[in-house]
PDB file of C-alpha atoms in Angstrom:
ATOM      1  CA  MET A   1     -12.813  17.738 -17.010  1.00 52.00           C
ATOM      2  CA  LEU A   2     -11.677  14.828 -14.393  1.00 62.00           C
ATOM      3  CA  ASN A   3     -14.645  13.427 -12.321  1.00 76.00           C
ATOM      4  CA  GLU A   4     -14.090  12.192  -8.946  1.00 76.00           C
ATOM      5  CA  ASN A   5     -13.923   8.532  -9.975  1.00 86.00           C
ATOM      6  CA  ALA A   6     -10.782   9.386 -12.494  1.00 91.00           C
ATOM      7  CA  ILE A   7      -9.230  10.929  -9.867  1.00 91.00           C
ATOM      8  CA  LEU A   8      -9.453   7.850  -7.097  1.00 93.00           C
ATOM      9  CA  LEU A   9      -8.321   5.575 -10.307  1.00 94.00           C
ATOM     10  CA  GLU A  10      -5.079   7.840 -10.484  1.00 95.00           C
ATOM     11  CA  LEU A  11      -4.510   7.992  -6.664  1.00 96.00           C
ATOM     12  CA  PHE A  12      -4.520   4.408  -6.951  1.00 97.00           C
ATOM     13  CA  ARG A  13      -2.458   3.815  -9.963  1.00 97.00           C
ATOM     14  CA  HIS A  14      -0.136   6.173  -8.131  1.00 98.00           C
ATOM     15  CA  ASN A  15      -0.297   4.137  -5.216  1.00 98.00           C
ATOM     16  CA  LEU A  16       0.432   0.613  -6.944  1.00 98.00           C
ATOM     17  CA  TRP A  17       3.092   2.575  -8.797  1.00 98.00           C
ATOM     18  CA  ALA A  18       4.766   3.950  -5.665  1.00 98.00           C
ATOM     19  CA  SER A  19       4.353   0.496  -3.712  1.00 98.00           C
ATOM     20  CA  GLY A  20       6.118  -1.096  -6.559  1.00 98.00           C
ATOM     21  CA  VAL A  21       9.203   1.549  -6.698  1.00 98.00           C
ATOM     22  CA  THR A  22       9.681   1.183  -3.180  1.00 98.00           C
ATOM     23  CA  LEU A  23       9.610  -2.336  -2.748  1.00 98.00           C
ATOM     24  CA  GLU A  24      12.058  -2.541  -5.587  1.00 98.00           C
ATOM     25  CA  ALA A  25      14.510  -0.637  -3.566  1.00 98.00           C
ATOM     26  CA  CYS A  26      14.373  -3.154  -0.868  1.00 98.00           C
ATOM     27  CA  ARG A  27      15.067  -6.153  -2.990  1.00 97.00           C
ATOM     28  CA  ASP A  28      18.426  -6.368  -2.763  1.00 97.00           C
ATOM     29  CA  LEU A  29      18.501  -5.840   1.213  1.00 98.00           C
ATOM     30  CA  SER A  30      20.296  -8.314   3.649  1.00 98.00           C
ATOM     31  CA  ASN A  31      18.145  -9.999   6.203  1.00 96.00           C
ATOM     32  CA  GLU A  32      20.832  -7.691   8.529  1.00 97.00           C
ATOM     33  CA  GLN A  33      19.811  -4.763   7.066  1.00 98.00           C
ATOM     34  CA  LEU A  34      15.873  -5.856   6.398  1.00 97.00           C
ATOM     35  CA  ALA A  35      16.265  -6.271  10.542  1.00 97.00           C
ATOM     36  CA  THR A  36      16.925  -1.826  10.275  1.00 97.00           C
ATOM     37  CA  GLU A  37      14.674   0.101  12.836  1.00 97.00           C
ATOM     38  CA  VAL A  38      14.559   3.527  13.100  1.00 98.00           C
ATOM     39  CA  ALA A  39      12.885   5.695  15.707  1.00 97.00           C
ATOM     40  CA  GLY A  40       9.828   7.564  15.027  1.00 96.00           C
ATOM     41  CA  THR A  41       8.721   4.717  12.495  1.00 96.00           C
ATOM     42  CA  TYR A  42       6.520   1.807  12.274  1.00 97.00           C
ATOM     43  CA  GLY A  43       9.221  -1.005  13.647  1.00 96.00           C
ATOM     44  CA  ARG A  44      11.390  -2.833  11.853  1.00 97.00           C
ATOM     45  CA  LEU A  45      11.920  -2.246   7.757  1.00 98.00           C
ATOM     46  CA  ASP A  46      10.314  -6.068   7.266  1.00 97.00           C
ATOM     47  CA  GLN A  47       7.706  -5.683   9.840  1.00 96.00           C
ATOM     48  CA  THR A  48       6.677  -2.468   8.061  1.00 98.00           C
ATOM     49  CA  LEU A  49       6.647  -3.708   4.876  1.00 97.00           C
ATOM     50  CA  VAL A  50       4.503  -6.434   6.147  1.00 95.00           C
ATOM     51  CA  HIS A  51       2.224  -4.359   7.810  1.00 96.00           C
ATOM     52  CA  LEU A  52       2.072  -2.486   4.585  1.00 97.00           C
ATOM     53  CA  ALA A  53       0.811  -5.226   2.921  1.00 95.00           C
ATOM     54  CA  ARG A  54      -1.480  -6.845   5.287  1.00 93.00           C
ATOM     55  CA  ALA A  55      -3.223  -3.161   5.787  1.00 95.00           C
ATOM     56  CA  GLN A  56      -4.030  -2.842   2.538  1.00 96.00           C
ATOM     57  CA  GLY A  57      -5.693  -6.766   2.091  1.00 93.00           C
ATOM     58  CA  GLY A  58      -7.201  -5.976   5.269  1.00 91.00           C
ATOM     59  CA  TYR A  59      -8.962  -2.118   3.722  1.00 94.00           C
ATOM     60  CA  LEU A  60      -9.588  -4.644   0.600  1.00 94.00           C
ATOM     61  CA  ARG A  61     -11.591  -7.072   2.674  1.00 90.00           C
ATOM     62  CA  THR A  62     -13.424  -3.788   4.220  1.00 92.00           C
ATOM     63  CA  LEU A  63     -14.281  -2.349   0.766  1.00 94.00           C
ATOM     64  CA  ALA A  64     -14.982  -5.624  -1.145  1.00 92.00           C
ATOM     65  CA  ASP A  65     -15.379  -8.348   1.729  1.00 83.00           C
ATOM     66  CA  TRP A  66     -12.102 -10.271   0.247  1.00 75.00           C
ATOM     67  CA  GLN A  67     -11.235 -13.410   1.863  1.00 75.00           C
ATOM     68  CA  PRO A  68      -7.418 -13.651   1.102  1.00 68.00           C
ATOM     69  CA  GLY A  69      -6.293 -17.151  -0.249  1.00 67.00           C
ATOM     70  CA  GLU A  70      -2.975 -18.820   1.158  1.00 66.00           C
ATOM     71  CA  GLU A  71      -0.913 -17.089  -1.084  1.00 64.00           C
ATOM     72  CA  HIS A  72      -1.861 -13.483   0.199  1.00 62.00           C
ATOM     73  CA  ARG A  73      -1.924 -14.509   4.083  1.00 68.00           C
ATOM     74  CA  LEU A  74       0.589 -12.550   5.483  1.00 75.00           C
ATOM     75  CA  GLU A  75       1.264 -12.992   9.154  1.00 72.00           C
ATOM     76  CA  MET A  76       3.961 -10.702  11.655  1.00 69.00           C
ATOM     77  CA  THR A  77       4.731 -13.481  13.398  1.00 71.00           C
ATOM     78  CA  GLU A  78       6.302 -16.177  10.670  1.00 73.00           C
ATOM     79  CA  PRO A  79       9.660 -15.408   9.233  1.00 89.00           C
ATOM     80  CA  PHE A  80       9.875 -12.597   6.820  1.00 91.00           C
ATOM     81  CA  PRO A  81       8.207 -13.883   3.437  1.00 92.00           C
ATOM     82  CA  GLY A  82      10.778 -12.186   1.202  1.00 93.00           C
ATOM     83  CA  VAL A  83      10.234  -8.811  -1.088  1.00 96.00           C
ATOM     84  CA  ASP A  84       8.696 -10.628  -3.945  1.00 94.00           C
ATOM     85  CA  ARG A  85       5.583 -12.093  -2.056  1.00 93.00           C
ATOM     86  CA  ILE A  86       4.823  -8.613  -0.302  1.00 95.00           C
ATOM     87  CA  ALA A  87       5.532  -7.100  -3.804  1.00 96.00           C
ATOM     88  CA  ALA A  88       3.027  -9.797  -5.610  1.00 93.00           C
ATOM     89  CA  HIS A  89       0.239  -8.995  -2.487  1.00 94.00           C
ATOM     90  CA  LEU A  90       0.775  -5.345  -2.995  1.00 97.00           C
ATOM     91  CA  ARG A  91       0.273  -5.595  -6.714  1.00 96.00           C
ATOM     92  CA  PHE A  92      -2.861  -7.781  -6.373  1.00 94.00           C
ATOM     93  CA  THR A  93      -4.698  -5.647  -3.749  1.00 95.00           C
ATOM     94  CA  GLY A  94      -3.438  -2.694  -5.438  1.00 97.00           C
ATOM     95  CA  GLU A  95      -5.251  -4.007  -9.147  1.00 97.00           C
ATOM     96  CA  ARG A  96      -8.123  -4.643  -6.858  1.00 96.00           C
ATOM     97  CA  LEU A  97      -8.390  -1.382  -5.208  1.00 97.00           C
ATOM     98  CA  ILE A  98      -8.037   0.408  -8.420  1.00 97.00           C
ATOM     99  CA  GLU A  99     -11.039  -1.955  -9.811  1.00 95.00           C
ATOM    100  CA  ILE A 100     -13.077  -0.644  -6.674  1.00 95.00           C
ATOM    101  CA  ALA A 101     -12.103   3.488  -7.436  1.00 94.00           C
ATOM    102  CA  ARG A 102     -13.769   2.850 -10.956  1.00 93.00           C
ATOM    103  CA  SER A 103     -17.075   2.433  -9.417  1.00 92.00           C
ATOM    104  CA  ALA A 104     -16.706   4.518  -6.009  1.00 93.00           C
ATOM    105  CA  SER A 105     -19.320   6.323  -4.790  1.00 91.00           C
ATOM    106  CA  ALA A 106     -19.355   9.380  -2.288  1.00 88.00           C
ATOM    107  CA  ASN A 107     -23.058   7.971  -1.171  1.00 93.00           C
ATOM    108  CA  ARG A 108     -21.784   4.361  -0.612  1.00 95.00           C
ATOM    109  CA  VAL A 109     -21.743   3.610   3.226  1.00 96.00           C
ATOM    110  CA  LEU A 110     -19.866   0.588   4.394  1.00 95.00           C
ATOM    111  CA  GLU A 111     -20.839  -1.727   7.403  1.00 94.00           C
ATOM    112  CA  GLY A 112     -19.628  -4.564   9.079  1.00 90.00           C
ATOM    113  CA  SER A 113     -17.083  -5.027  12.125  1.00 87.00           C
ATOM    114  CA  TRP A 114     -13.376  -4.574  12.762  1.00 80.00           C
ATOM    115  CA  GLY A 115     -12.528  -7.321  14.894  1.00 84.00           C
ATOM    116  CA  ASP A 116     -14.987  -6.924  17.612  1.00 92.00           C
ATOM    117  CA  GLU A 117     -15.761  -2.993  16.687  1.00 93.00           C
ATOM    118  CA  PRO A 118     -18.630  -2.311  14.338  1.00 95.00           C
ATOM    119  CA  TYR A 119     -18.461   0.573  11.838  1.00 92.00           C
ATOM    120  CA  ARG A 120     -20.642   2.356   9.585  1.00 96.00           C
ATOM    121  CA  LEU A 121     -18.673   4.934   7.651  1.00 95.00           C
ATOM    122  CA  PRO A 122     -18.701   6.379   4.114  1.00 96.00           C
ATOM    123  CA  GLU A 123     -16.539   4.313   1.188  1.00 95.00           C
ATOM    124  CA  TRP A 124     -14.486   7.341   0.585  1.00 94.00           C
ATOM    125  CA  VAL A 125     -12.787   7.448   3.935  1.00 95.00           C
ATOM    126  CA  VAL A 126     -11.423   4.022   3.469  1.00 95.00           C
ATOM    127  CA  LEU A 127     -10.337   4.788   0.243  1.00 96.00           C
ATOM    128  CA  LEU A 128      -8.315   7.807   1.301  1.00 96.00           C
ATOM    129  CA  GLN A 129      -7.009   5.909   4.291  1.00 97.00           C
ATOM    130  CA  VAL A 130      -5.599   3.361   1.762  1.00 98.00           C
ATOM    131  CA  ALA A 131      -3.509   6.242  -0.003  1.00 97.00           C
ATOM    132  CA  HIS A 132      -2.731   7.758   3.206  1.00 98.00           C
ATOM    133  CA  HIS A 133      -1.250   4.798   5.362  1.00 98.00           C
ATOM    134  CA  ALA A 134       0.516   3.317   2.280  1.00 98.00           C
ATOM    135  CA  THR A 135       2.148   6.868   1.726  1.00 98.00           C
ATOM    136  CA  GLU A 136       2.832   7.226   5.531  1.00 98.00           C
ATOM    137  CA  HIS A 137       4.529   3.849   5.622  1.00 98.00           C
ATOM    138  CA  ARG A 138       6.483   3.957   2.481  1.00 98.00           C
ATOM    139  CA  GLN A 139       7.893   7.235   3.839  1.00 98.00           C
ATOM    140  CA  GLN A 140       9.160   5.649   6.702  1.00 98.00           C
ATOM    141  CA  ILE A 141      10.874   2.831   4.645  1.00 99.00           C
ATOM    142  CA  ALA A 142      12.489   5.559   2.616  1.00 98.00           C
ATOM    143  CA  THR A 143      13.597   6.967   6.529  1.00 98.00           C
ATOM    144  CA  MET A 144      15.036   3.490   6.786  1.00 98.00           C
ATOM    145  CA  LEU A 145      16.593   3.043   3.787  1.00 99.00           C
ATOM    146  CA  THR A 146      18.560   6.405   3.986  1.00 98.00           C
ATOM    147  CA  SER A 147      19.867   5.264   7.268  1.00 98.00           C
ATOM    148  CA  LEU A 148      21.501   2.321   5.711  1.00 98.00           C
ATOM    149  CA  GLY A 149      22.848   4.582   3.004  1.00 98.00           C
ATOM    150  CA  VAL A 150      20.637   3.401   0.394  1.00 98.00           C
ATOM    151  CA  GLU A 151      19.218   5.771  -2.071  1.00 96.00           C
ATOM    152  CA  PRO A 152      15.100   5.653  -1.589  1.00 98.00           C
ATOM    153  CA  PRO A 153      13.178   6.122  -4.340  1.00 96.00           C
ATOM    154  CA  GLU A 154      11.343   9.051  -5.341  1.00 95.00           C
ATOM    155  CA  PRO A 155       7.840   8.006  -5.084  1.00 93.00           C
ATOM    156  CA  ASP A 156       5.722  11.483  -5.115  1.00 92.00           C
ATOM    157  CA  LEU A 157       3.090  12.066  -7.660  1.00 93.00           C
ATOM    158  CA  TRP A 158       5.626  14.281  -9.677  1.00 93.00           C
ATOM    159  CA  ALA A 159       7.991  11.170 -10.079  1.00 94.00           C
ATOM    160  CA  TYR A 160       4.820   9.136 -11.116  1.00 95.00           C
ATOM    161  CA  TRP A 161       3.929  11.856 -13.283  1.00 94.00           C
ATOM    162  CA  ASP A 162       7.109  11.728 -14.974  1.00 94.00           C
ATOM    163  CA  SER A 163       6.983   8.080 -15.280  1.00 93.00           C
ATOM    164  CA  ILE A 164       3.460   7.998 -16.953  1.00 92.00           C
ATOM    165  CA  GLU A 165       3.789  11.176 -19.105  1.00 86.00           C
ATOM    166  CA  GLY A 166       3.459  10.082 -22.872  1.00 62.00           C
ATOM    167  CA  THR A 167       1.860   6.768 -22.242  1.00 68.00           C
ATOM    168  CA  ARG A 168      -1.248   8.112 -21.956  1.00 58.00           C
ATOM    169  CA  GLY A 169      -3.289   9.815 -24.861  1.00 50.00           C
TER     170      GLY A 169
END
Protein backbone atom coordinates (compact mmCIF):
# COMPACT_ATOMS: atom_id res chain seq x y z
CA MET A 1 0.00 0.00 0.00
CA LEU A 2 1.33 3.44 -0.91
CA ASN A 3 1.57 6.07 1.78
CA GLU A 4 1.21 9.80 1.12
CA ASN A 5 4.95 10.34 0.74
CA ALA A 6 5.24 7.54 -1.82
CA ILE A 7 2.47 9.16 -3.85
CA LEU A 8 4.15 12.57 -3.57
CA LEU A 9 7.45 11.02 -4.67
CA GLU A 10 5.79 9.71 -7.83
CA LEU A 11 4.15 13.08 -8.42
CA PHE A 12 7.53 14.81 -8.29
CA ARG A 13 9.29 12.11 -10.30
CA HIS A 14 6.60 12.62 -12.92
CA ASN A 15 7.08 16.40 -12.72
CA LEU A 16 10.83 16.02 -13.35
CA TRP A 17 10.26 13.62 -16.24
CA ALA A 18 7.47 15.71 -17.81
CA SER A 19 9.55 18.89 -17.71
CA GLY A 20 12.43 16.97 -19.28
CA VAL A 21 10.40 15.69 -22.24
CA THR A 22 8.85 19.12 -22.70
CA LEU A 23 12.26 20.82 -22.82
CA GLU A 24 13.54 18.15 -25.20
CA ALA A 25 10.73 19.06 -27.61
CA CYS A 26 11.93 22.68 -27.52
CA ARG A 27 15.64 21.95 -27.96
CA ASP A 28 15.85 22.51 -31.73
CA LEU A 29 13.53 25.50 -31.98
CA SER A 30 14.85 28.64 -33.65
CA ASN A 31 14.88 32.01 -31.90
CA GLU A 32 11.92 32.98 -34.07
CA GLN A 33 9.98 29.90 -32.97
CA LEU A 34 10.90 30.53 -29.32
CA ALA A 35 9.37 34.01 -29.69
CA THR A 36 6.00 32.44 -30.60
CA GLU A 37 3.04 33.64 -28.58
CA VAL A 38 -0.43 32.10 -28.62
CA ALA A 39 -3.50 33.79 -27.16
CA GLY A 40 -4.54 32.31 -23.84
CA THR A 41 -1.03 31.28 -22.78
CA TYR A 42 1.43 32.88 -20.36
CA GLY A 43 3.33 34.74 -23.07
CA ARG A 44 6.06 33.95 -25.54
CA LEU A 45 7.35 30.39 -25.56
CA ASP A 46 10.82 31.39 -24.34
CA GLN A 47 9.30 33.51 -21.56
CA THR A 48 7.07 30.63 -20.52
CA LEU A 49 10.09 28.33 -20.22
CA VAL A 50 11.93 30.87 -18.07
CA HIS A 51 8.80 31.45 -15.96
CA LEU A 52 8.35 27.70 -15.42
CA ALA A 53 11.96 27.35 -14.22
CA ARG A 54 11.94 30.51 -12.08
CA ALA A 55 8.68 29.51 -10.41
CA GLN A 56 9.96 26.04 -9.58
CA GLY A 57 13.02 27.66 -7.99
CA GLY A 58 10.72 30.00 -6.06
CA TYR A 59 8.70 27.09 -4.73
CA LEU A 60 11.93 25.37 -3.69
CA ARG A 61 12.98 28.56 -1.90
CA THR A 62 9.63 28.57 -0.05
CA LEU A 63 9.87 24.90 0.90
CA ALA A 64 13.55 24.68 1.82
CA ASP A 65 14.87 28.25 2.06
CA TRP A 66 16.98 27.53 -1.03
CA GLN A 67 19.14 30.41 -2.21
CA PRO A 68 20.09 29.98 -5.86
CA GLY A 69 23.70 30.37 -6.89
CA GLU A 70 24.64 32.31 -10.00
CA GLU A 71 24.16 29.23 -12.22
CA HIS A 72 20.50 29.07 -11.14
CA ARG A 73 19.60 32.75 -11.43
CA LEU A 74 17.21 33.25 -14.32
CA GLU A 75 15.82 36.66 -15.14
CA MET A 76 12.94 37.53 -17.42
CA THR A 77 14.78 40.64 -18.62
CA GLU A 78 17.94 39.03 -19.96
CA PRO A 79 18.19 37.36 -23.36
CA PHE A 80 16.78 33.82 -23.36
CA PRO A 81 19.34 31.69 -21.49
CA GLY A 82 18.81 28.67 -23.72
CA VAL A 83 16.98 25.38 -23.41
CA ASP A 84 20.01 23.62 -21.88
CA ARG A 85 20.23 26.09 -19.00
CA ILE A 86 16.48 25.92 -18.37
CA ALA A 87 16.62 22.10 -18.47
CA ALA A 88 19.55 22.01 -16.02
CA HIS A 89 17.71 24.33 -13.64
CA LEU A 90 14.50 22.28 -13.79
CA ARG A 91 16.48 19.07 -13.30
CA PHE A 92 18.34 20.48 -10.27
CA THR A 93 15.26 21.96 -8.61
CA GLY A 94 13.17 18.92 -9.56
CA GLU A 95 15.62 16.59 -7.83
CA ARG A 96 15.55 18.77 -4.69
CA LEU A 97 11.74 18.69 -4.72
CA ILE A 98 11.84 14.89 -4.84
CA GLU A 99 14.03 14.95 -1.72
CA ILE A 100 11.55 17.26 0.01
CA ALA A 101 8.64 15.00 -0.95
CA ARG A 102 10.35 12.08 0.84
CA SER A 103 9.94 13.78 4.21
CA ALA A 104 6.85 15.91 3.56
CA SER A 105 4.30 16.13 6.32
CA ALA A 106 0.61 16.95 6.13
CA ASN A 107 1.08 18.72 9.47
CA ARG A 108 4.06 20.91 8.55
CA VAL A 109 3.27 24.61 8.29
CA LEU A 110 5.43 27.03 6.32
CA GLU A 111 5.81 30.62 7.40
CA GLY A 112 7.61 33.45 5.71
CA SER A 113 7.03 36.28 3.31
CA TRP A 114 6.53 36.34 -0.43
CA GLY A 115 7.73 39.76 -1.44
CA ASP A 116 6.16 42.01 1.17
CA GLU A 117 3.30 39.64 1.95
CA PRO A 118 3.56 37.31 4.95
CA TYR A 119 2.24 33.79 4.55
CA ARG A 120 1.42 30.84 6.77
CA LEU A 121 0.21 27.74 4.97
CA PRO A 122 0.47 23.97 5.03
CA GLU A 123 3.47 22.49 3.22
CA TRP A 124 1.17 20.31 1.11
CA VAL A 125 -0.40 23.38 -0.51
CA VAL A 126 2.97 24.49 -1.90
CA LEU A 127 3.92 20.95 -2.94
CA LEU A 128 0.72 20.46 -4.90
CA GLN A 129 0.95 23.97 -6.37
CA VAL A 130 4.39 23.08 -7.79
CA ALA A 131 2.87 20.22 -9.78
CA HIS A 132 -0.25 22.15 -10.77
CA HIS A 133 1.72 25.18 -11.95
CA ALA A 134 4.17 23.11 -13.98
CA THR A 135 1.38 21.09 -15.60
CA GLU A 136 -0.47 24.25 -16.59
CA HIS A 137 2.56 25.78 -18.29
CA ARG A 138 3.69 22.54 -19.94
CA GLN A 139 0.21 22.40 -21.49
CA GLN A 140 0.63 25.97 -22.74
CA ILE A 141 4.02 25.05 -24.21
CA ALA A 142 2.39 22.09 -25.96
CA THR A 143 -0.20 24.45 -27.44
CA MET A 144 2.54 26.75 -28.74
CA LEU A 145 4.48 23.81 -30.20
CA THR A 146 1.33 22.63 -31.96
CA SER A 147 0.81 26.11 -33.41
CA LEU A 148 4.33 25.83 -34.87
CA GLY A 149 3.58 22.44 -36.44
CA VAL A 150 5.87 20.71 -33.93
CA GLU A 151 4.54 17.52 -32.37
CA PRO A 152 4.37 18.20 -28.62
CA PRO A 153 5.36 15.50 -26.15
CA GLU A 154 2.77 13.54 -24.23
CA PRO A 155 3.79 14.40 -20.66
CA ASP A 156 0.76 12.94 -18.92
CA LEU A 157 0.84 10.27 -16.23
CA TRP A 158 -0.01 7.48 -18.68
CA ALA A 159 3.07 8.29 -20.77
CA TYR A 160 5.14 8.56 -17.59
CA TRP A 161 3.94 5.14 -16.51
CA ASP A 162 4.85 3.72 -19.93
CA SER A 163 8.33 5.24 -19.58
CA ILE A 164 9.00 3.63 -16.19
CA GLU A 165 7.07 0.38 -16.49
CA GLY A 166 9.44 -2.47 -15.87
CA THR A 167 12.21 -0.22 -14.54
CA ARG A 168 11.17 -0.66 -10.91
CA GLY A 169 10.24 -3.77 -9.02
